Coordinates of C-alpha atoms in Angstrom, one line a residue:
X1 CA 106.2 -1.6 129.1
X2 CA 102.9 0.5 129.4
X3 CA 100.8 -0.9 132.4
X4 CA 97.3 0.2 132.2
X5 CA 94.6 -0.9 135.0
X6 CA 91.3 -1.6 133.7
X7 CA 87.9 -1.6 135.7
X8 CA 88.1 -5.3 135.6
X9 CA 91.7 -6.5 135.2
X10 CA 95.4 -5.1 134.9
X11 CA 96.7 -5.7 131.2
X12 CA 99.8 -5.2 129.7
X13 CA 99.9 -3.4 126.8
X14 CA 101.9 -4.0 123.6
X15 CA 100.1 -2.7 120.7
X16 CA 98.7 0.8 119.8
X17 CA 95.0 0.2 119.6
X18 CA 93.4 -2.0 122.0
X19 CA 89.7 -2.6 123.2
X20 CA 88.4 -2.1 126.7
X21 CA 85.2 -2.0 128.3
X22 CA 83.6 -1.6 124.1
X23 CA 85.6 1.8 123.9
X24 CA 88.9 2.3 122.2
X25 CA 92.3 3.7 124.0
X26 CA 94.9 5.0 122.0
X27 CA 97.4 3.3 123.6
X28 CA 101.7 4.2 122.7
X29 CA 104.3 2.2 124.4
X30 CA 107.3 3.4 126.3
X31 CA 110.4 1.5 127.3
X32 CA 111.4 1.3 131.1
X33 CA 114.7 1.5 130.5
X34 CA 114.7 4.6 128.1
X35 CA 113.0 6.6 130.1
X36 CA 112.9 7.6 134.0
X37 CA 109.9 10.0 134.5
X38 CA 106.8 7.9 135.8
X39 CA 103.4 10.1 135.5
X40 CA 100.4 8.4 136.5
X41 CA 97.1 9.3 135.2
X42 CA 93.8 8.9 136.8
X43 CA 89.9 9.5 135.4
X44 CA 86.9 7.5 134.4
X45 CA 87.0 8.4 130.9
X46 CA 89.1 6.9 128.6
X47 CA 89.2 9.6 126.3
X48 CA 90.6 12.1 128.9
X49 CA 93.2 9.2 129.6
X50 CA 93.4 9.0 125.9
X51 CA 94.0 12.8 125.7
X52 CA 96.7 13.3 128.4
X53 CA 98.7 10.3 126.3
X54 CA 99.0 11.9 123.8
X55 CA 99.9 15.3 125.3
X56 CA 102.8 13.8 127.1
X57 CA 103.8 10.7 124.4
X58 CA 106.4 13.7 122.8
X59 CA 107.8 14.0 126.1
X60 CA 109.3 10.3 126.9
X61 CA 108.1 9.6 130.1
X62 CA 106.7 6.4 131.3
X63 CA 102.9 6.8 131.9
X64 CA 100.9 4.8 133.5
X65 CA 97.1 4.7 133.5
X66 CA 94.0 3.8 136.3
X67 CA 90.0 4.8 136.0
X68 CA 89.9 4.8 139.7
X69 CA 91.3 6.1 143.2
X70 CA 91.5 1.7 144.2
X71 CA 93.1 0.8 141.0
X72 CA 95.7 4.1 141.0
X73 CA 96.6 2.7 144.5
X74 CA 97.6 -0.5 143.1
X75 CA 99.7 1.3 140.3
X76 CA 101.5 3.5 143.5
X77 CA 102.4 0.2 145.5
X78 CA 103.7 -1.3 142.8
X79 CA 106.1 1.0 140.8
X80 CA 107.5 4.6 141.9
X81 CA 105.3 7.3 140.6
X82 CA 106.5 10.8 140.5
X83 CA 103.4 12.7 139.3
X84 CA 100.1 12.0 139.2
X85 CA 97.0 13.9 137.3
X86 CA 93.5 13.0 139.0
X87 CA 90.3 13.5 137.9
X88 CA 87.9 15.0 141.2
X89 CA 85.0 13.1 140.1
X90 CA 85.2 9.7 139.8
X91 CA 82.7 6.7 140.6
X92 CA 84.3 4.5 143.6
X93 CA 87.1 6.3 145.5
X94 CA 87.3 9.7 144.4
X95 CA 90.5 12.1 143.5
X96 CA 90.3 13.9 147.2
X97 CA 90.3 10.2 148.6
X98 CA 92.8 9.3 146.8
X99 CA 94.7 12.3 147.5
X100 CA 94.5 12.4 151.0
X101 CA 95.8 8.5 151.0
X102 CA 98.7 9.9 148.4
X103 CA 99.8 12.3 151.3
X104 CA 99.6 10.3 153.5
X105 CA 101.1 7.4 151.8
X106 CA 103.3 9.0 148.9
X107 CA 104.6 12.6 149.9
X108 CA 106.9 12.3 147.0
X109 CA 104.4 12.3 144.5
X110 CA 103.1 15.7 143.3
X111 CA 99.6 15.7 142.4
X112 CA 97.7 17.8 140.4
X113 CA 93.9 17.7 140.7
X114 CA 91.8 17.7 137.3
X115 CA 87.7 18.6 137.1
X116 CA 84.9 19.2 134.9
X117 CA 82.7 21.2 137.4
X118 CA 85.8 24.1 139.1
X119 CA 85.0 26.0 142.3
X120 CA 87.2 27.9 144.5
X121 CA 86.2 25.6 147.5
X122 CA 87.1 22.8 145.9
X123 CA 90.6 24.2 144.6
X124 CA 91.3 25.5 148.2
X125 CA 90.9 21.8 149.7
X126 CA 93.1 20.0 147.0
X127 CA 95.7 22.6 148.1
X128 CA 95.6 21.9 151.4
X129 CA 95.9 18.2 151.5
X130 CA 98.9 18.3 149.5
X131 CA 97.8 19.1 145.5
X132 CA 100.6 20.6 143.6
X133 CA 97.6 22.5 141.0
X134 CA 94.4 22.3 140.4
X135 CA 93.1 22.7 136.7
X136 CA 89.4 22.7 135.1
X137 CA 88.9 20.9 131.8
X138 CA 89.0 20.8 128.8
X139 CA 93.0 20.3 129.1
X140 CA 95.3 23.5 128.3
X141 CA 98.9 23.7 127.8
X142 CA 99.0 24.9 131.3
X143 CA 98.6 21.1 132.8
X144 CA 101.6 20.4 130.2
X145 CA 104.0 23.2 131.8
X146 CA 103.0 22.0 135.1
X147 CA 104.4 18.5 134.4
X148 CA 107.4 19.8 132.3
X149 CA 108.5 21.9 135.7
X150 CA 108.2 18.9 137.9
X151 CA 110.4 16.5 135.5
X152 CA 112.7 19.3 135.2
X153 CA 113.1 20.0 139.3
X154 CA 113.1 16.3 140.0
X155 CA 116.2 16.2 136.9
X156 CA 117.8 19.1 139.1
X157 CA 117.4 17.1 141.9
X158 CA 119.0 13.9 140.7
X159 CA 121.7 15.7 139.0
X160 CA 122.7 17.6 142.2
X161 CA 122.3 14.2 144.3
X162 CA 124.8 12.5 141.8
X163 CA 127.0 14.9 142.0
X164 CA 127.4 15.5 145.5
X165 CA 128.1 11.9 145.7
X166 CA 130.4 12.3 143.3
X167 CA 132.1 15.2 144.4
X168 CA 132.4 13.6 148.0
X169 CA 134.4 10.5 146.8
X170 CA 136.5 12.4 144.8
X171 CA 136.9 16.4 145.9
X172 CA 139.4 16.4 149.0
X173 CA 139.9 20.2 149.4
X174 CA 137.5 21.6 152.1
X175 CA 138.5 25.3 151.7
X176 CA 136.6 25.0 148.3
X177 CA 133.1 25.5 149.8
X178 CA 130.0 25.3 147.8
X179 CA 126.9 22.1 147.5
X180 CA 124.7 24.4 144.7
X181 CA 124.8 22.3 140.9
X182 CA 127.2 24.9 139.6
X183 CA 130.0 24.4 142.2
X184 CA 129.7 20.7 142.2
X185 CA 130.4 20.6 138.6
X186 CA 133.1 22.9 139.3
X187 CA 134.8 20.8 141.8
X188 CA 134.3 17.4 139.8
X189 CA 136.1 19.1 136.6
X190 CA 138.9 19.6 139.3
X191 CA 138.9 16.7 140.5
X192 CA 139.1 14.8 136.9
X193 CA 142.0 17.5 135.7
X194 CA 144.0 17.9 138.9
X195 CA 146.3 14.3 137.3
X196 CA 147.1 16.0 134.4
X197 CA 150.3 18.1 134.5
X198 CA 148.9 20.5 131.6
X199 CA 148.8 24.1 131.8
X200 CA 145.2 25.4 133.0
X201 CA 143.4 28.9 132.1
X202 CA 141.0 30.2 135.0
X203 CA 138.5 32.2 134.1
X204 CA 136.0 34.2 136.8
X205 CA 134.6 37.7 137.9
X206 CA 137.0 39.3 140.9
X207 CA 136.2 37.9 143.8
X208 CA 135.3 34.7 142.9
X209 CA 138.0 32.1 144.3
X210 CA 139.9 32.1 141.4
X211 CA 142.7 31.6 143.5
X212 CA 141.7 28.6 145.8
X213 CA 140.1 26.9 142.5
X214 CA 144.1 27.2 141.5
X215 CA 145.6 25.9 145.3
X216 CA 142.4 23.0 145.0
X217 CA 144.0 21.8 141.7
X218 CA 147.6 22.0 143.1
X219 CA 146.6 20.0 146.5
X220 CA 144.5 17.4 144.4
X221 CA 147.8 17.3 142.5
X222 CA 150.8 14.8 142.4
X223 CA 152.6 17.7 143.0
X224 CA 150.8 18.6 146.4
X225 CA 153.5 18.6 148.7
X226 CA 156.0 20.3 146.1
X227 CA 155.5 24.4 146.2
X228 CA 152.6 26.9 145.1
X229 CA 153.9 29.9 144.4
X230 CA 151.6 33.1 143.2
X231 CA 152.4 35.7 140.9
X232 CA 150.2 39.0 141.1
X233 CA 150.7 40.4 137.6
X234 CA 148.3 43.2 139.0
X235 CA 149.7 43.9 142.0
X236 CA 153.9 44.0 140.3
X237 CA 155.1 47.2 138.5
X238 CA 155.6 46.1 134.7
X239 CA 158.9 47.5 135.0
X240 CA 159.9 44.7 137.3
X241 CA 157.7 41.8 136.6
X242 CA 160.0 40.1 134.3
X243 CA 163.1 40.0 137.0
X244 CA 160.4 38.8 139.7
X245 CA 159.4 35.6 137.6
X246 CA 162.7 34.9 135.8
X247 CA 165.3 36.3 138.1
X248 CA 168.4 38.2 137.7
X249 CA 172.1 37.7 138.1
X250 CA 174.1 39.7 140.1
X251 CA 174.8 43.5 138.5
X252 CA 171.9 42.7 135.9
X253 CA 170.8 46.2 136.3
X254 CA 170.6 49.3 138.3
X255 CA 169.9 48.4 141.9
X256 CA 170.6 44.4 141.0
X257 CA 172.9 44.1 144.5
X258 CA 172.5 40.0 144.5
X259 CA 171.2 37.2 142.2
X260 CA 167.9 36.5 142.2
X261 CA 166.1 32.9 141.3
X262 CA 163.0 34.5 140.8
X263 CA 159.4 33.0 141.1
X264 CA 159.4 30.5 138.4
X265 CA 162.7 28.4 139.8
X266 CA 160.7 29.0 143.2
X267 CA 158.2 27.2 142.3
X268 CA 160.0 24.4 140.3
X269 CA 158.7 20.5 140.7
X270 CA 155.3 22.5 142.1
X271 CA 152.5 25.0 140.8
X272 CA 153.3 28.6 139.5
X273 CA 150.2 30.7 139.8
X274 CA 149.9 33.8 137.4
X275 CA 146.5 35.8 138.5
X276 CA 145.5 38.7 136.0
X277 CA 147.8 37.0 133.3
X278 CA 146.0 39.7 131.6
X279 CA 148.6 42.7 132.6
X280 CA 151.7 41.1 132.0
X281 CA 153.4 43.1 129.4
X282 CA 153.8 41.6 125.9
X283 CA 157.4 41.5 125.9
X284 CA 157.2 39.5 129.0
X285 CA 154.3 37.2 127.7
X286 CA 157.1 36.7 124.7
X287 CA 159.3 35.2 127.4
X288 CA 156.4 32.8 129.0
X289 CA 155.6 31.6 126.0
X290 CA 159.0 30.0 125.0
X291 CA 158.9 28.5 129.3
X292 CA 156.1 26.9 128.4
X293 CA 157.1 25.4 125.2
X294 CA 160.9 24.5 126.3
X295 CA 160.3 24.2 130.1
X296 CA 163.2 26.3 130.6
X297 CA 164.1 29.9 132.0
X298 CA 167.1 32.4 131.5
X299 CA 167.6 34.8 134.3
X300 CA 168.0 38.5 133.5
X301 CA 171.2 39.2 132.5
X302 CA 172.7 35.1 132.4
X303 CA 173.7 33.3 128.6
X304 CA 172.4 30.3 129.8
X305 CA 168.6 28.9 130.4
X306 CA 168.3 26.8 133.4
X307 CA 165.5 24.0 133.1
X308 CA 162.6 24.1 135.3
X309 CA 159.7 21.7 136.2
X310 CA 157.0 24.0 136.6
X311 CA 153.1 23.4 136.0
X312 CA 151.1 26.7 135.1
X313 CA 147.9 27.7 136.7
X314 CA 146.5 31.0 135.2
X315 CA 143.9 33.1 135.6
X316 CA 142.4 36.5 134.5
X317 CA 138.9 38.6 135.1
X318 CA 139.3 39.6 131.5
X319 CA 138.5 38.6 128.1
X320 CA 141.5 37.3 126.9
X321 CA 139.8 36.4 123.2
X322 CA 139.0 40.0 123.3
X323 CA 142.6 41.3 124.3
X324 CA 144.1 39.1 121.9
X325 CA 141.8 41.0 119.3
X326 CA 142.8 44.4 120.5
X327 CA 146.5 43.4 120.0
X328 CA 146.6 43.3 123.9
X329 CA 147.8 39.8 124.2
X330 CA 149.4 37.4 122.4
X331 CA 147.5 34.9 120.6
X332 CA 150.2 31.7 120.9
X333 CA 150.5 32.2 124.3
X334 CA 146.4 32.3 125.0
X335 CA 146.6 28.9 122.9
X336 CA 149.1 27.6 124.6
X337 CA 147.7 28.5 128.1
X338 CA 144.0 27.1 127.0
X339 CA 144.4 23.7 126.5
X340 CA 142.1 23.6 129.3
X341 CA 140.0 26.1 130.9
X342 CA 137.7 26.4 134.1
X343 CA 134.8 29.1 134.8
X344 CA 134.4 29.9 138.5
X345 CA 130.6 30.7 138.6
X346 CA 129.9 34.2 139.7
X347 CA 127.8 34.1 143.6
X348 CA 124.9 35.4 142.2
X349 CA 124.5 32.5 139.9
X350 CA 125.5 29.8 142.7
X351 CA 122.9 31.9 146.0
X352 CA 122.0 28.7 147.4
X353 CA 125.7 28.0 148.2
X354 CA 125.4 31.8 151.0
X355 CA 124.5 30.2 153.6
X356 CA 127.3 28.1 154.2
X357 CA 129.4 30.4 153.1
X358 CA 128.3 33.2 155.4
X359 CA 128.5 30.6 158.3
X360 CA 131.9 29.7 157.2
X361 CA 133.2 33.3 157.4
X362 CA 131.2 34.2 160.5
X363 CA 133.7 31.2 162.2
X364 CA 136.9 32.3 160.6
X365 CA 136.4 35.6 161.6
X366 CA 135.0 35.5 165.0
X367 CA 136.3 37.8 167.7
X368 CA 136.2 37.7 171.3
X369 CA 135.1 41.4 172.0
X370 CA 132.1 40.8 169.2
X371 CA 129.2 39.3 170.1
X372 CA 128.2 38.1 167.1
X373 CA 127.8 34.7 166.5
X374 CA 125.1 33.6 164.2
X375 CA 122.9 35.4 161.7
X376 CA 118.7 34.9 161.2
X377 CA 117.2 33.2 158.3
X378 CA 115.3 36.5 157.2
X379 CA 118.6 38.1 157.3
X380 CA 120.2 34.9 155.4
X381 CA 117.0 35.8 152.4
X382 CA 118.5 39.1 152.8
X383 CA 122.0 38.3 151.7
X384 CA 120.6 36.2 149.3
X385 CA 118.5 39.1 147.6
X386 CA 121.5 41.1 147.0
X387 CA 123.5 40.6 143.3
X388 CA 127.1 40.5 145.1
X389 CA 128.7 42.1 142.1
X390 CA 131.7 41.9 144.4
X391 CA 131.6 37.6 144.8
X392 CA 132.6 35.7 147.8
X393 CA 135.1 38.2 148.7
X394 CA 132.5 40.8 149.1
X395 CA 130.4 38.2 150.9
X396 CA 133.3 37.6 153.3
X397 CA 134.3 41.4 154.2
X398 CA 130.2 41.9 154.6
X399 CA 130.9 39.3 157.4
X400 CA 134.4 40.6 158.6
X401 CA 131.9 44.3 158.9
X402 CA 129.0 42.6 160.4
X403 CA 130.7 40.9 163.1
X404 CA 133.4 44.2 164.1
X405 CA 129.7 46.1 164.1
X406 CA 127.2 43.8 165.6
X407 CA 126.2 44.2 169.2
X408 CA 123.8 41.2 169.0
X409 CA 124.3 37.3 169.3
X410 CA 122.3 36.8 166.4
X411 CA 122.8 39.2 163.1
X412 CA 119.0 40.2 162.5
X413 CA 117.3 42.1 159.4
X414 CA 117.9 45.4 160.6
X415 CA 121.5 44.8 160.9
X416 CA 121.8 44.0 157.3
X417 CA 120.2 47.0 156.6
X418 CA 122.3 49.1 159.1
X419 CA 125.7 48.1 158.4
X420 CA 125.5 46.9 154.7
X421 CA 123.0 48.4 152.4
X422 CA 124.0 51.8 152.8
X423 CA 127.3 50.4 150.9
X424 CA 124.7 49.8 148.0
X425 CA 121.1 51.8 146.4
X426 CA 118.1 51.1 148.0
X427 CA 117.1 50.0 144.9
X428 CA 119.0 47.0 144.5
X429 CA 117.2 45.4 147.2
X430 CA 114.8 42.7 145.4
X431 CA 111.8 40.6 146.6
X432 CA 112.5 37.2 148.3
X433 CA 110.4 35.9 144.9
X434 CA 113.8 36.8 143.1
X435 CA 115.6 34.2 145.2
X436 CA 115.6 30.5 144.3
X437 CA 113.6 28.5 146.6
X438 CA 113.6 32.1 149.2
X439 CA 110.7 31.8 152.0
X440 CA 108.8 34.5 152.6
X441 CA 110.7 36.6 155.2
X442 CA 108.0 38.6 156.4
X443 CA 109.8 42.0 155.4
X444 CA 108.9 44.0 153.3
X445 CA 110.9 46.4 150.9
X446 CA 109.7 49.4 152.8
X447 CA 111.4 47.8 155.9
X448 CA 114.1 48.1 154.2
X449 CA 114.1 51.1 152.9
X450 CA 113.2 52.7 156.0
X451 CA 116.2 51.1 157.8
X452 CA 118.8 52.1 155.3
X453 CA 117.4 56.1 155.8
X454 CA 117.5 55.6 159.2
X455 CA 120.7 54.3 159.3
X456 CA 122.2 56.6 157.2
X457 CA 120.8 60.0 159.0
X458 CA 122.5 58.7 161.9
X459 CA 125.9 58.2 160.5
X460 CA 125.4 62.0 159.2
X461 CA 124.1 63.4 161.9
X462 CA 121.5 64.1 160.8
X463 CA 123.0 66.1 157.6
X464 CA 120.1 65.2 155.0
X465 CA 122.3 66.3 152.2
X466 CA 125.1 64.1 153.3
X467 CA 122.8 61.1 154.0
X468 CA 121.5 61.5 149.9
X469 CA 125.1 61.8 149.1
X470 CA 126.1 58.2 150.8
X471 CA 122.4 56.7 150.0
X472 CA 122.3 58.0 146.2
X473 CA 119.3 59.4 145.7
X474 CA 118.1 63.2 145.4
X475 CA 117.3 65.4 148.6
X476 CA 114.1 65.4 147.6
X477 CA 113.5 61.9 147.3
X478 CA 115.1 62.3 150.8
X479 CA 112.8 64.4 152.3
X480 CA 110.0 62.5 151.3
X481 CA 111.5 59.2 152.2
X482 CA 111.1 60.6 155.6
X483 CA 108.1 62.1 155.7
X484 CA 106.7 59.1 154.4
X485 CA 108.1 56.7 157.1
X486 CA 107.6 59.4 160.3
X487 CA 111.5 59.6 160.5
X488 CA 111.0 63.6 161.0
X489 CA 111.1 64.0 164.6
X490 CA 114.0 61.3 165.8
X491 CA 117.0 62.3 167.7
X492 CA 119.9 62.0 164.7
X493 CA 123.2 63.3 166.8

C-alpha cells in the first residue's frame, strides 16, 4: 500500500486519482510484498511528486511520498527508506534540514538533493553533509540512473549478504578462499552438488583453483575420507598415459617388470581427478568413456575388466565444444563428462577477493630470514590494478617473490613496482578508478612508471639496452623515460 503524507493528515491511498489540498495527484499503487525497494520522495509541489511517480512507477519500487522535511521524518520513523529525493526549497523544514537530521539519523539512506534555483555553493554543502547527488530541475533521466545504481548496489548487497550466510552454513572447506559474489556462488553450487556421485566437468583459466574446486567437492563428499587421486594428462607422456590410469600386468610390454593397478583402481570407493582432460589421446578417451558407462577397467595386457567405484572430477583450460568440433575430442565422452559443469571465475573478475588472498599466501609462505610480514593498502590497490592473466597462482608466486625479496616489515608501493612489474609492461598498470570500490592511493602512474625504470636499470647495470629489452619498450622511449624523471645521473652498478 502507497502511503502518502499530506500537509494536513497521512492517507492511505487505494485508488489512482485522488484529491488533496484542491490539486490532483496521480497516484499508482504498489504492493509491499512484491516489491522491496523503498524511495521516498519529498517537495512542495505535487506535480514534481506527481512527476517522479511516474518516472519510477515502471521500476517496481515502493514509493512513498511527503511535502515537507517534518512530514518525510514521520515517513523515515516509520518504515525503512533506502533512497530519498528532496526538494532544497521547501516551506517549514527545508531539504538541508532534513538532510543533516537524515545523517544524522539515517546513514543508510542515500539522498539526493533536487532544486529549482542550482549554485555550486549550494551543491558543495549537500555533499558534505551526506547527499549522494545533487540535480537542478526540470527532472532528466540522469536523477533516474542515479536511483537505478543505488537499487542495483543495494541488490548486490543483499545478494552477497545471503550468500555469505549461505555459504557459511553450508561450505566446510577453508582452503577454498574467496567472500566476492562470484566465489560465493561458486562455493554454494559445491556445496549443493558435492551429494551427488555424478561425474563433474571443471571448467577455468590456468591458475585458477581448478584443482582445489575438485579436492572441495571430494571433502564435502560422502566419499571424503575414501582417496583423491590426480591425474595430470599434461604433465604424462601420451605414450604412457593409458598404463598410468588403467594399469598393466606383468610383461604387458617392453619395460613392464611388475603389475601395475594404475590410478583409476587407486582411487576406487574415492575421487579420480583428470586436469587438462583435454590432452588425453583419443584412443585413450575411447577407453574412459566405456569406465564411465560400465564402471569397470581392464588393465593393459589382462582379458578380464575388474569393477571399480570411482567418481570423476574433470577439468580442462580449453574449449572442449570447440575440440570436439576440431575432431580433437570425442563428443560421447564430453556428454558423458557434462552432466554437470562448474566455471572457476578468472581473479580479475573476483579483485575484491586479493586481499585475503594475498594475506593468505603472505602466511603460508612466511620465512624466518624474510622480514616481510604484511603488505600496505596502496600496495593492496596495486595488486588489485593488475589483470593477473596468470590467476591465483600468479598471485601466490608474486607473494612467494615478494616475501624472498622484501627487506621491509611492511611490502610498500615501491616494492610492487621493484620486484613485480618489471615481470609485466608498464602499460598494463591502470588507474585505481579501474578497480571496484579502489580508494584513491595517492600514486600516481608516473610513480610507477618511474620505479619500474629505476628498478630495471639497476638489475642491468645500468645497460639501457638491456633494461628496454626486460621493460619492452624501445631505447628511445628509454632514454626519454629517464630524462623525463631525472634518472640520468644515479649510480646503476
Amino acid at each position: 500500500m502507497l502511503r502518502i503524507f499530506g500537509r494536513s493528515r497521512t492517507i492511505q491511498i487505494s485508488i489512482a486519482y485522488v484529491t488533496l489540498a484542491d490539486r490532483h495527484l496521480f497516484i499508482m499503487t504498489r504492493n509491499e510484498q512484491d516489491y522491496t525497494f523503498r524511495l521516498l520522495v519529498v517537495d512542495d509541489e505535487p506535480n514534481m511528486i506527481n512527476s517522479l511517480k511516474r518516472m519510477f512507477f515502471a521500476d517496481n519500487y515502493d514509493i512513498y511520498a511527503a511535502f515537507d522535511g517534518r512530514q518525510a521524518l514521520e515517513v523515515l520513523a516509520s518504515v525503512e527508506i533506502h533512497a530519498a529525493i528532496i526538494d532544497v526549497n521547501m516551506p517549514g523544514m527545508g531539504g538541508i534540514t532534513l538532510l543533516e537530521k537524515i545523517s544524522e539519523h539515517y546513514p543508510n539512506v542515500e539522498a539526493i538533493m533536487l532544486t529549482g534555483r542550482g549554485g555550486v555553493e549550494m551543491a558543495v554543502k549537500a555533499m558534505k553533509l551526506g547527499a549522494s547527488d545533487f540535480f537542478e530541475k526540470p527532472l532528466t533521466d540522469g536523477l533516474r540512473k542515479k536511483i537505478h545504481n543505488i537499487h542495483d548496489l543495494r541488490h548486490l548487497k543483499i545478494e552477497n549478504a545471503r550468500l555469505r550466510r549461505q555459504a557459511s552454513r553450508r561450505f566446510d572447506y577453508p582452503d577454498l578462499l574467496g567472500n566476492s559474489v562470484h566465489f560465493l556462488r561458486l562455493k554454494d553450487t559445491i556445496a549443493h552438488i558435492a551429494m551427488l556421485d555424478t561425474p563433474i566437468l571443471i571448467l577455468g583459466e590456468t591458475g585458477t583453483g581448478k584443482e582445489r574446486v575438485a579436492r572441495a567437492v571430494h571433502h564435502m563428499s560422502p566419499r571424503a575420507t575414501k582417496p583423491f587421486v590426480v591425474v595430470d594428462c599434461a604433465g604424462i607422456s601420451k605414450t604412457v598415459i593409458e598404463s598410468e590410469l588403467y594399469g598393466h600386468a606383468k610383461g604387458a610390454f617392453t619395460g613392464a617388470m611388475q603389475e601395475s593397478c594404475g590410478l583409476i583402481r587407486t582411487a576406487d570407493t574415492g575421487t579420480l581427478f583428470i586436469d587438462e582432460i583435454g590432452e588425453l589421446p583419443l584412443d585413450v578417451q575411447g577407453k574412459l568413456l566405456r569406465t564411465l558407462q560400465e564402471n569397470e577397467v581392464r588393465p593393459m595386457g589382462c582379458s578380464e575388466s575388474i569393477a571399480v567405484n570411482v567418481r570423476f572430477i574433470a577439468a580442462t583450460h580449453r574449449d572442449l565444444e570447440a575440440e570436439v568440433e576440431a575432431g580433437r575430442f570425442r563428443q560421447d565422452l564430453f556428454y558423458r563428462l557434462n552432466v554437470i559443469s562448474i566455471n572457476v571465475p578468472p581473479l580479475r573478475e573476483r579483485k575484491s577477493d586479493i586481499p585475503l588472498l594475498f594475506g593468505h599466501f603472505l602466511e603460508k609462505h612466511k620465512n624466518p630470514h624474510s622480514a616481510v610480514t604484511s603488505i600496505s593498502e596502496d600496495a593492496l590497490h596495486l595488486l588489485a590494478a593488475h589483470d593477473w592473466p596468470g590467476n591465483v597462482r600468479e598471485l601466490e608466486n608474486a607473494a612467494r617473490r615478494l616475501i624472498a625479496l622484501g627487506g621491509k616489515e611492511r611490502i610498500a608501493p615501491d616494492d610492487i613496482s621493484r620486484h613485480l612489474l618489471t615481470a609485466h609492461k608498464t602499460a598494463d598498470v591502470v588507474s585505481s578508478e579501474d578497480v571496484p570500490n579502489a580508494k584513491p592511493t595517492g600514486l600516481t602512474l608516473a610513480d610507477y612508471e618511474r620505479a619500474a625504470i629505476s628498478n630495471a636499470l639497476h638489475l642491468c647495470g645500468g645497460n639501457r639496452k638491456k633494461a628496454s629489452t626486460m621493460l619492452q619498450i624501445g631505447e628511445a622511449t628509454l632514454y626519454r623515460k629517464i630524462k623525463q624523471y631525472g634518472l640520468g645521473n644515479e649510480p646503476w652498478r
